[in-house]
Amino acid sequence: MKQDMILVLDLGSARNTAVARAVRALGVYSEIYPHDLTAGELKKLENVKGMILCGGPNDVIDGEKISASDAVYDSGLPILSIAHDRAKRGEKLGALPEKDGEIAEMLRGFVFDTCGAGANWNMKNFIADQIELVRRQVGDRKVLLALSGGVDSSVVAALLLRAIGDRLTCVHVNHGLLRKGEAEQVVEVFQNQLGANLVYVDASERFLTKLAGVSDPEQKRKIIGAEFIRVFEEEAKKLEGIDFLAQGTIYPDIAESGTKTAKMVKSHHNVGGLPEDLKFELVEPLRQLFKDEVRACGTELGLPDSMVYRQPFPGPGLGVRCLGAITKERLEAVRESDAILREEFAKAGLDRKVWQYFTVVPDFRSVGMRDNARCFEYPVILRAVNTVDAMTAEIVEIDWPVLQAVTRRILQEVKNVNRVCYDLSPKPTATIEWE
């Protein structure tokens, strides 16, 4: 069943995602698009029932106040303007409430009464729609999937396996920046249990050589992203008829990589790090979903909880948790301390209660004492946050005995480390990752 859709047009609001999520909370699908949506782009979208214009503080580009395109106003669709004094037509609602549920109630009359949208947004229908769209896009050709083993790419794999079956080839690249035991787990689950066509590539030395001496986080992300694509291109050449590259891109990746009205927070390897001469057409069926919706999608697809609720892991992996120029010494400290943190959180029953938790090792050292002698070693920084959509995040209050156990083990078992710290910074002003 085709899902009705409400478009949320970005005219400088900082709360586009809150509006889109509130519409979805009403059971109606919504997507976010730029303010200058063209007639051609609008024509390609199906079952659009209305549009919400979201104005705000970022409504000036190159010194000029922006407004929706003529194509939007000439579409004949119902239009609602929220807090934007430049709208040509449409009701003005003023300030939005803070909570999504309250926003949804504010929008209820427009969505259902004015637009006549049906409440048919659910994961079963979303999956059916995406399967149809993938089949329409791919036809009888083949797809290469960048399979990290994380939640996003795992859900994409399950969806594509249902859509195109053995015309999907999954490539898992060990870039030397994976968590402890992760590569082995990916091979076990996807190749041995799910029976996917899986190619395993150990490119760890290749990536670490490219990253040697590189300290800027954006440059690291772009190097990792570009090298991923090169590896996939090389693997594709060994296969026949690969025309598409599938990725686990989700909406927060796009939002944080920058939009027309918002500056970049950080680039994501699957958004900002793609080379201009990319030889593949992209397949990104999850690009409009938030993280909690991705997990719901994975559950609907029948993936086990152990996979669906895995810790979120950035594409650049431990490369953005080993701060500054990556060294094997600090990279190993990140990997071992992360494994300890995950083990202790599981023992304490926190692995399903905390959304994301990990360790960071910065590129500076401090004086300490080891074996009754002065030592000059690295700190390990612990981070644990809860969030719904990864756009904002709150710090988790961890019981003192748990923090003590983690600290004791890290200081005893991880080489070249003499301090453990706990990061208390929410998002904003911090981001979830350090780089």
Short mmCIF file of C-alpha atoms in Angstrom, two decimals:
data_model
loop_
_atom_site.label_atom_id
_atom_site.label_comp_id
_atom_site.label_asym_id
_atom_site.label_seq_id
_atom_site.Cartn_x
_atom_site.Cartn_y
_atom_site.Cartn_z
CA MET A 1 0.00 0.00 0.00
CA LYS A 2 1.45 3.35 -1.07
CA GLN A 3 1.97 5.65 1.90
CA ASP A 4 0.64 9.20 1.82
CA MET A 5 3.38 11.78 2.38
CA ILE A 6 3.71 15.27 3.84
CA LEU A 7 6.77 17.24 2.72
CA VAL A 8 8.65 19.37 5.26
CA LEU A 9 10.47 22.15 3.39
CA ASP A 10 13.54 23.64 5.04
CA LEU A 11 13.42 27.44 5.04
CA GLY A 12 15.98 27.92 7.76
CA SER A 13 14.39 26.19 10.75
CA ALA A 14 16.52 24.39 13.30
CA ARG A 15 13.59 22.06 14.04
CA ASN A 16 12.82 20.48 10.68
CA THR A 17 13.47 17.04 12.09
CA ALA A 18 11.12 17.65 15.04
CA VAL A 19 8.32 18.56 12.61
CA ALA A 20 9.00 15.56 10.37
CA ARG A 21 9.07 13.19 13.34
CA ALA A 22 5.85 14.72 14.70
CA VAL A 23 4.07 14.05 11.40
CA ARG A 24 5.31 10.47 11.45
CA ALA A 25 4.05 10.17 15.03
CA LEU A 26 0.57 10.79 13.60
CA GLY A 27 1.03 7.75 11.37
CA VAL A 28 1.75 9.77 8.22
CA TYR A 29 5.03 9.55 6.33
CA SER A 30 7.09 12.74 6.00
CA GLU A 31 10.32 13.70 4.30
CA ILE A 32 12.50 16.81 4.53
CA TYR A 33 13.43 18.70 1.35
CA PRO A 34 15.19 22.01 0.60
CA HIS A 35 13.18 25.22 0.16
CA ASP A 36 13.91 25.48 -3.57
CA LEU A 37 12.25 22.20 -4.56
CA THR A 38 11.70 22.26 -8.33
CA ALA A 39 8.61 21.26 -10.30
CA GLY A 40 10.54 18.32 -11.77
CA GLU A 41 11.64 17.07 -8.35
CA LEU A 42 8.14 17.48 -6.98
CA LYS A 43 6.66 15.54 -9.90
CA LYS A 44 8.86 12.54 -9.12
CA LEU A 45 7.45 12.26 -5.58
CA GLU A 46 4.40 10.05 -5.13
CA ASN A 47 1.34 10.47 -2.91
CA VAL A 48 2.28 13.92 -1.64
CA LYS A 49 -0.75 15.31 0.22
CA GLY A 50 0.60 18.62 1.49
CA MET A 51 3.65 20.69 2.43
CA ILE A 52 4.83 22.34 5.64
CA LEU A 53 7.15 25.33 5.31
CA CYS A 54 9.53 25.55 8.27
CA GLY A 55 11.11 28.97 8.65
CA GLY A 56 13.61 30.04 11.23
CA PRO A 57 16.87 31.78 12.08
CA ASN A 58 18.84 30.34 9.15
CA ASP A 59 16.58 31.83 6.46
CA VAL A 60 19.25 34.06 4.90
CA ILE A 61 21.57 32.65 2.22
CA ASP A 62 24.25 34.86 0.64
CA GLY A 63 22.63 37.90 2.23
CA GLU A 64 19.15 37.25 0.86
CA LYS A 65 16.02 36.12 2.67
CA ILE A 66 14.84 32.82 1.18
CA SER A 67 11.34 31.64 0.39
CA ALA A 68 9.84 28.53 -1.14
CA SER A 69 10.10 28.12 -4.92
CA ASP A 70 7.27 29.09 -7.25
CA ALA A 71 6.87 25.38 -8.00
CA VAL A 72 5.80 24.83 -4.39
CA TYR A 73 3.11 27.51 -4.49
CA ASP A 74 1.94 26.49 -7.97
CA SER A 75 1.60 22.82 -7.03
CA GLY A 76 -2.00 23.15 -5.87
CA LEU A 77 -1.17 21.22 -2.70
CA PRO A 78 -2.21 22.46 0.76
CA ILE A 79 0.57 24.53 2.34
CA LEU A 80 1.15 25.28 6.01
CA SER A 81 3.72 27.87 7.14
CA ILE A 82 5.34 27.58 10.59
CA ALA A 83 7.08 30.66 12.03
CA HIS A 84 8.14 32.12 8.72
CA ASP A 85 7.23 35.71 7.90
CA ARG A 86 8.10 35.47 4.23
CA ALA A 87 5.55 32.82 3.28
CA LYS A 88 3.25 33.89 0.43
CA ARG A 89 0.31 31.80 1.53
CA GLY A 90 -0.64 29.47 4.35
CA GLU A 91 -1.60 29.67 8.00
CA LYS A 92 1.05 30.80 10.46
CA LEU A 93 1.30 28.81 13.67
CA GLY A 94 4.02 30.70 15.50
CA ALA A 95 6.43 29.00 17.89
CA LEU A 96 6.55 25.21 18.02
CA PRO A 97 6.12 23.31 21.31
CA GLU A 98 9.20 21.57 22.66
CA LYS A 99 7.86 18.00 22.58
CA ASP A 100 7.17 16.00 19.41
CA GLY A 101 3.83 14.82 20.78
CA GLU A 102 2.65 18.40 21.29
CA ILE A 103 3.84 19.36 17.79
CA ALA A 104 1.89 16.40 16.38
CA GLU A 105 -1.31 17.61 18.04
CA MET A 106 -0.72 21.08 16.60
CA LEU A 107 -0.36 19.59 13.10
CA ARG A 108 -3.20 17.05 13.35
CA GLY A 109 -5.89 19.23 11.73
CA PHE A 110 -3.69 20.23 8.80
CA VAL A 111 -2.43 16.71 8.12
CA PHE A 112 -5.77 14.92 8.29
CA ASP A 113 -8.51 17.51 7.69
CA THR A 114 -6.83 19.88 5.24
CA CYS A 115 -4.58 17.43 3.41
CA GLY A 116 -6.77 14.33 3.75
CA ALA A 117 -3.72 12.16 4.44
CA GLY A 118 -4.22 8.60 5.58
CA ALA A 119 -2.47 7.24 8.68
CA ASN A 120 -0.68 4.45 6.86
CA TRP A 121 2.93 5.11 7.91
CA ASN A 122 4.30 1.92 9.46
CA MET A 123 7.38 -0.21 8.95
CA LYS A 124 5.58 -2.94 7.05
CA ASN A 125 4.38 -0.43 4.44
CA PHE A 126 7.71 1.41 4.42
CA ILE A 127 9.58 -1.82 3.70
CA ALA A 128 7.14 -2.74 0.94
CA ASP A 129 7.58 0.68 -0.65
CA GLN A 130 11.36 0.55 -0.44
CA ILE A 131 11.48 -2.94 -1.91
CA GLU A 132 9.42 -1.71 -4.87
CA LEU A 133 11.62 1.37 -5.28
CA VAL A 134 14.82 -0.70 -5.14
CA ARG A 135 13.50 -3.15 -7.72
CA ARG A 136 12.46 -0.25 -9.95
CA GLN A 137 15.89 1.40 -9.59
CA VAL A 138 18.04 -1.71 -9.94
CA GLY A 139 16.06 -3.76 -12.44
CA ASP A 140 17.91 -7.00 -13.20
CA ARG A 141 21.34 -5.59 -12.39
CA LYS A 142 23.59 -6.19 -9.38
CA VAL A 143 24.30 -4.25 -6.21
CA LEU A 144 27.42 -4.02 -4.06
CA LEU A 145 26.74 -3.26 -0.38
CA ALA A 146 29.19 -1.57 1.93
CA LEU A 147 28.58 -3.86 4.91
CA SER A 148 30.20 -2.63 8.10
CA GLY A 149 28.17 -4.95 10.30
CA GLY A 150 26.65 -2.00 12.13
CA VAL A 151 22.91 -1.50 12.54
CA ASP A 152 22.38 0.68 9.46
CA SER A 153 24.22 -1.45 6.92
CA SER A 154 22.84 -4.65 8.45
CA VAL A 155 19.26 -3.44 7.99
CA VAL A 156 20.05 -2.38 4.42
CA ALA A 157 21.46 -5.85 3.77
CA ALA A 158 18.31 -7.54 5.08
CA LEU A 159 16.08 -5.24 3.03
CA LEU A 160 18.09 -5.73 -0.17
CA LEU A 161 18.25 -9.49 0.31
CA ARG A 162 14.45 -9.44 0.37
CA ALA A 163 14.28 -7.13 -2.65
CA ILE A 164 16.89 -8.61 -5.02
CA GLY A 165 18.18 -11.79 -3.38
CA ASP A 166 21.46 -13.14 -4.75
CA ARG A 167 21.98 -10.12 -6.98
CA LEU A 168 23.33 -8.47 -3.84
CA THR A 169 27.01 -8.88 -2.98
CA CYS A 170 28.10 -7.70 0.46
CA VAL A 171 31.66 -6.47 0.90
CA HIS A 172 33.02 -6.23 4.43
CA VAL A 173 36.22 -4.22 4.61
CA ASN A 174 38.44 -4.56 7.64
CA HIS A 175 40.09 -1.14 7.61
CA GLY A 176 42.02 -1.84 10.77
CA LEU A 177 39.71 0.49 12.68
CA LEU A 178 37.12 -2.04 13.81
CA ARG A 179 36.21 -2.97 17.38
CA LYS A 180 37.71 -6.07 18.96
CA GLY A 181 36.40 -9.27 17.34
CA GLU A 182 34.09 -7.37 15.01
CA ALA A 183 35.34 -8.65 11.65
CA GLU A 184 35.00 -12.25 12.81
CA GLN A 185 31.47 -11.62 14.04
CA VAL A 186 30.39 -10.06 10.74
CA VAL A 187 31.61 -13.07 8.79
CA GLU A 188 29.87 -15.48 11.17
CA VAL A 189 26.49 -13.71 11.09
CA PHE A 190 26.19 -12.71 7.45
CA GLN A 191 28.04 -15.47 5.66
CA ASN A 192 27.44 -18.46 7.89
CA GLN A 193 24.01 -17.66 9.36
CA LEU A 194 22.23 -15.51 6.77
CA GLY A 195 23.86 -17.03 3.70
CA ALA A 196 24.62 -13.70 2.01
CA ASN A 197 27.17 -13.39 -0.78
CA LEU A 198 29.97 -11.96 1.36
CA VAL A 199 33.41 -10.80 0.31
CA TYR A 200 35.83 -10.16 3.18
CA VAL A 201 38.70 -7.76 2.49
CA ASP A 202 41.51 -7.19 4.99
CA ALA A 203 42.78 -3.74 4.02
CA SER A 204 43.97 -2.65 7.46
CA GLU A 205 47.56 -1.87 6.50
CA ARG A 206 46.39 -0.01 3.39
CA PHE A 207 44.13 2.29 5.40
CA LEU A 208 46.62 2.90 8.20
CA THR A 209 49.30 3.81 5.67
CA LYS A 210 46.97 6.36 4.03
CA LEU A 211 46.14 7.83 7.45
CA ALA A 212 49.72 8.05 8.72
CA GLY A 213 50.39 11.50 10.12
CA VAL A 214 46.89 12.83 9.37
CA SER A 215 45.47 14.64 12.39
CA ASP A 216 42.57 16.72 11.02
CA PRO A 217 39.30 14.81 11.69
CA GLU A 218 37.61 15.96 8.47
CA GLN A 219 40.60 14.90 6.42
CA LYS A 220 40.62 11.52 8.17
CA ARG A 221 36.94 11.01 7.39
CA LYS A 222 37.40 11.92 3.75
CA ILE A 223 40.45 9.66 3.35
CA ILE A 224 38.59 6.74 4.91
CA GLY A 225 35.48 7.39 2.81
CA ALA A 226 37.40 7.72 -0.44
CA GLU A 227 39.52 4.63 0.28
CA PHE A 228 36.37 2.63 1.01
CA ILE A 229 35.05 3.51 -2.44
CA ARG A 230 38.35 2.53 -4.08
CA VAL A 231 38.28 -0.84 -2.34
CA PHE A 232 34.69 -1.41 -3.49
CA GLU A 233 35.61 -0.43 -7.05
CA GLU A 234 38.45 -2.94 -7.02
CA GLU A 235 36.19 -5.67 -5.70
CA ALA A 236 33.49 -4.78 -8.24
CA LYS A 237 35.96 -5.22 -11.08
CA LYS A 238 36.42 -8.83 -9.95
CA LEU A 239 32.67 -9.34 -10.31
CA GLU A 240 30.41 -8.83 -13.31
CA GLY A 241 27.60 -6.35 -13.83
CA ILE A 242 27.96 -4.30 -10.63
CA ASP A 243 26.35 -0.93 -11.31
CA PHE A 244 25.10 0.09 -7.88
CA LEU A 245 26.63 0.83 -4.48
CA ALA A 246 24.30 0.41 -1.49
CA GLN A 247 24.96 2.28 1.75
CA GLY A 248 23.43 2.50 5.19
CA THR A 249 23.00 6.28 5.01
CA ILE A 250 20.35 7.59 7.44
CA TYR A 251 18.91 11.07 7.89
CA PRO A 252 21.20 12.28 10.74
CA ASP A 253 24.19 11.53 8.45
CA ILE A 254 22.74 13.91 5.86
CA ALA A 255 21.74 16.59 8.35
CA GLU A 256 25.14 16.65 10.07
CA SER A 257 26.99 16.79 6.74
CA GLY A 258 25.32 20.14 6.00
CA THR A 259 22.21 21.39 4.20
CA LYS A 260 21.51 24.54 2.19
CA THR A 261 20.42 26.40 5.33
CA ALA A 262 22.60 24.77 7.98
CA LYS A 263 26.37 24.55 8.30
CA MET A 264 28.11 21.20 8.45
CA VAL A 265 28.62 19.70 11.90
CA LYS A 266 30.86 16.97 10.52
CA SER A 267 31.00 15.09 7.25
CA HIS A 268 30.06 11.42 7.14
CA HIS A 269 32.13 9.08 5.01
CA ASN A 270 28.98 8.00 3.14
CA VAL A 271 27.91 11.62 2.47
CA GLY A 272 30.79 14.09 2.50
CA GLY A 273 33.59 11.66 1.72
CA LEU A 274 32.39 10.29 -1.61
CA PRO A 275 34.72 11.01 -4.56
CA GLU A 276 33.43 13.07 -7.49
CA ASP A 277 34.29 10.33 -9.99
CA LEU A 278 32.17 7.70 -8.23
CA LYS A 279 31.45 4.97 -10.77
CA PHE A 280 28.36 3.60 -9.04
CA GLU A 281 24.77 4.76 -8.74
CA LEU A 282 23.84 4.89 -5.05
CA VAL A 283 21.12 2.79 -3.41
CA GLU A 284 20.20 4.26 -0.01
CA PRO A 285 16.79 2.96 1.14
CA LEU A 286 17.18 4.23 4.73
CA ARG A 287 18.30 7.79 3.98
CA GLN A 288 15.09 9.34 5.34
CA LEU A 289 14.96 7.30 8.58
CA PHE A 290 16.15 8.17 12.06
CA LYS A 291 18.11 5.65 14.14
CA ASP A 292 15.16 4.43 16.22
CA GLU A 293 13.18 3.90 13.00
CA VAL A 294 16.09 1.95 11.50
CA ARG A 295 15.98 -0.40 14.48
CA ALA A 296 12.20 -0.81 14.08
CA CYS A 297 12.77 -1.58 10.41
CA GLY A 298 15.35 -4.24 11.30
CA THR A 299 12.96 -5.87 13.76
CA GLU A 300 10.20 -5.91 11.12
CA LEU A 301 12.64 -7.56 8.70
CA GLY A 302 13.28 -10.32 11.22
CA LEU A 303 16.84 -9.51 12.21
CA PRO A 304 17.87 -10.77 15.66
CA ASP A 305 17.95 -8.30 18.55
CA SER A 306 21.69 -8.86 18.93
CA MET A 307 22.11 -7.27 15.51
CA VAL A 308 19.35 -4.66 15.63
CA TYR A 309 20.47 -3.29 18.99
CA ARG A 310 24.19 -3.33 18.36
CA GLN A 311 26.08 -0.27 19.46
CA PRO A 312 26.05 2.45 16.80
CA PHE A 313 29.48 2.63 15.19
CA PRO A 314 30.71 5.39 12.86
CA GLY A 315 31.84 4.49 9.36
CA PRO A 316 35.40 5.69 10.06
CA GLY A 317 35.35 3.37 13.07
CA LEU A 318 37.98 3.77 15.76
CA GLY A 319 39.74 6.24 13.46
CA VAL A 320 37.62 9.05 14.94
CA ARG A 321 38.04 7.74 18.49
CA CYS A 322 41.83 7.64 18.24
CA LEU A 323 42.05 11.44 18.25
CA GLY A 324 44.56 13.26 16.08
CA ALA A 325 47.10 11.36 14.02
CA ILE A 326 46.45 7.63 14.42
CA THR A 327 49.16 5.46 15.93
CA LYS A 328 49.02 1.71 16.42
CA GLU A 329 49.80 2.20 20.12
CA ARG A 330 46.80 4.46 20.79
CA LEU A 331 44.57 2.57 18.37
CA GLU A 332 45.14 -0.60 20.36
CA ALA A 333 44.38 1.30 23.58
CA VAL A 334 41.04 2.44 22.12
CA ARG A 335 40.18 -1.08 20.94
CA GLU A 336 41.01 -2.79 24.24
CA SER A 337 39.39 -0.16 26.47
CA ASP A 338 36.23 -0.20 24.32
CA ALA A 339 35.99 -3.98 24.71
CA ILE A 340 36.28 -3.65 28.49
CA LEU A 341 33.61 -0.95 28.62
CA ARG A 342 31.20 -3.07 26.58
CA GLU A 343 31.85 -6.15 28.73
CA GLU A 344 31.26 -4.28 32.00
CA PHE A 345 28.12 -2.53 30.71
CA ALA A 346 26.72 -5.91 29.65
CA LYS A 347 27.45 -7.34 33.11
CA ALA A 348 25.60 -4.40 34.69
CA GLY A 349 22.60 -4.77 32.34
CA LEU A 350 23.29 -1.42 30.69
CA ASP A 351 23.89 -2.71 27.16
CA ARG A 352 20.18 -2.35 26.27
CA LYS A 353 19.51 0.70 28.48
CA VAL A 354 22.23 3.00 27.13
CA TRP A 355 21.97 4.06 23.49
CA GLN A 356 25.68 4.48 22.80
CA TYR A 357 28.84 4.07 24.85
CA PHE A 358 32.48 3.98 23.82
CA THR A 359 36.00 5.09 24.67
CA VAL A 360 38.25 7.76 23.22
CA VAL A 361 42.03 8.11 23.47
CA PRO A 362 43.38 11.62 22.75
CA ASP A 363 46.80 12.40 21.35
CA PHE A 364 48.32 13.78 24.55
CA ARG A 365 49.80 12.19 27.66
CA SER A 366 49.96 12.99 31.34
CA VAL A 367 52.23 12.18 34.25
CA GLY A 368 51.24 9.22 36.42
CA MET A 369 52.64 6.48 38.66
CA ARG A 370 53.15 2.85 37.70
CA ASP A 371 55.19 0.26 39.63
CA ASN A 372 56.41 2.97 42.04
CA ALA A 373 57.89 4.96 39.18
CA ARG A 374 56.92 7.97 37.10
CA CYS A 375 55.06 7.17 33.88
CA PHE A 376 53.96 9.40 31.00
CA GLU A 377 50.92 7.77 29.38
CA TYR A 378 47.56 8.41 27.71
CA PRO A 379 44.12 8.99 29.25
CA VAL A 380 41.04 7.02 28.22
CA ILE A 381 37.82 9.01 28.03
CA LEU A 382 34.52 7.18 28.58
CA ARG A 383 31.34 8.40 26.87
CA ALA A 384 27.77 7.15 27.37
CA VAL A 385 24.69 8.90 25.96
CA ASN A 386 20.99 8.33 25.44
CA THR A 387 19.10 9.71 22.47
CA VAL A 388 16.08 9.00 20.29
CA ASP A 389 17.20 10.24 16.89
CA ALA A 390 20.93 11.10 17.32
CA MET A 391 20.16 14.78 16.72
CA THR A 392 20.36 15.56 20.45
CA ALA A 393 21.77 13.43 23.28
CA GLU A 394 21.82 13.37 27.08
CA ILE A 395 24.51 12.03 29.36
CA VAL A 396 23.79 8.79 31.21
CA GLU A 397 24.27 8.74 34.99
CA ILE A 398 26.29 5.59 35.55
CA ASP A 399 26.40 4.00 39.00
CA TRP A 400 29.70 4.56 40.73
CA PRO A 401 30.57 0.84 41.18
CA VAL A 402 30.25 0.33 37.41
CA LEU A 403 32.55 3.26 36.63
CA GLN A 404 35.01 2.00 39.24
CA ALA A 405 35.03 -1.50 37.72
CA VAL A 406 35.60 -0.13 34.21
CA THR A 407 38.35 2.18 35.44
CA ARG A 408 40.12 -0.55 37.41
CA ARG A 409 40.17 -2.96 34.47
CA ILE A 410 41.33 -0.36 31.94
CA LEU A 411 44.20 0.78 34.15
CA GLN A 412 45.22 -2.82 34.83
CA GLU A 413 44.72 -4.37 31.38
CA VAL A 414 45.29 -1.66 28.76
CA LYS A 415 48.87 -0.74 27.90
CA ASN A 416 50.12 2.86 27.86
CA VAL A 417 47.14 4.24 29.82
CA ASN A 418 47.28 5.87 33.27
CA ARG A 419 43.99 7.85 33.55
CA VAL A 420 40.26 7.28 32.95
CA CYS A 421 37.84 10.21 32.59
CA TYR A 422 34.05 10.41 32.08
CA ASP A 423 32.69 12.88 29.51
CA LEU A 424 29.68 14.80 30.89
CA SER A 425 28.94 16.91 27.78
CA PRO A 426 25.48 16.66 26.14
CA LYS A 427 24.66 17.18 22.46
CA PRO A 428 24.55 20.10 21.86
CA THR A 429 27.03 21.64 22.55
CA ALA A 430 29.13 18.53 22.04
CA THR A 431 28.49 15.96 19.33
CA ILE A 432 28.15 12.29 20.22
CA GLU A 433 31.55 11.41 18.76
CA TRP A 434 34.65 13.45 19.52
CA GLU A 435 35.69 13.84 15.89
#
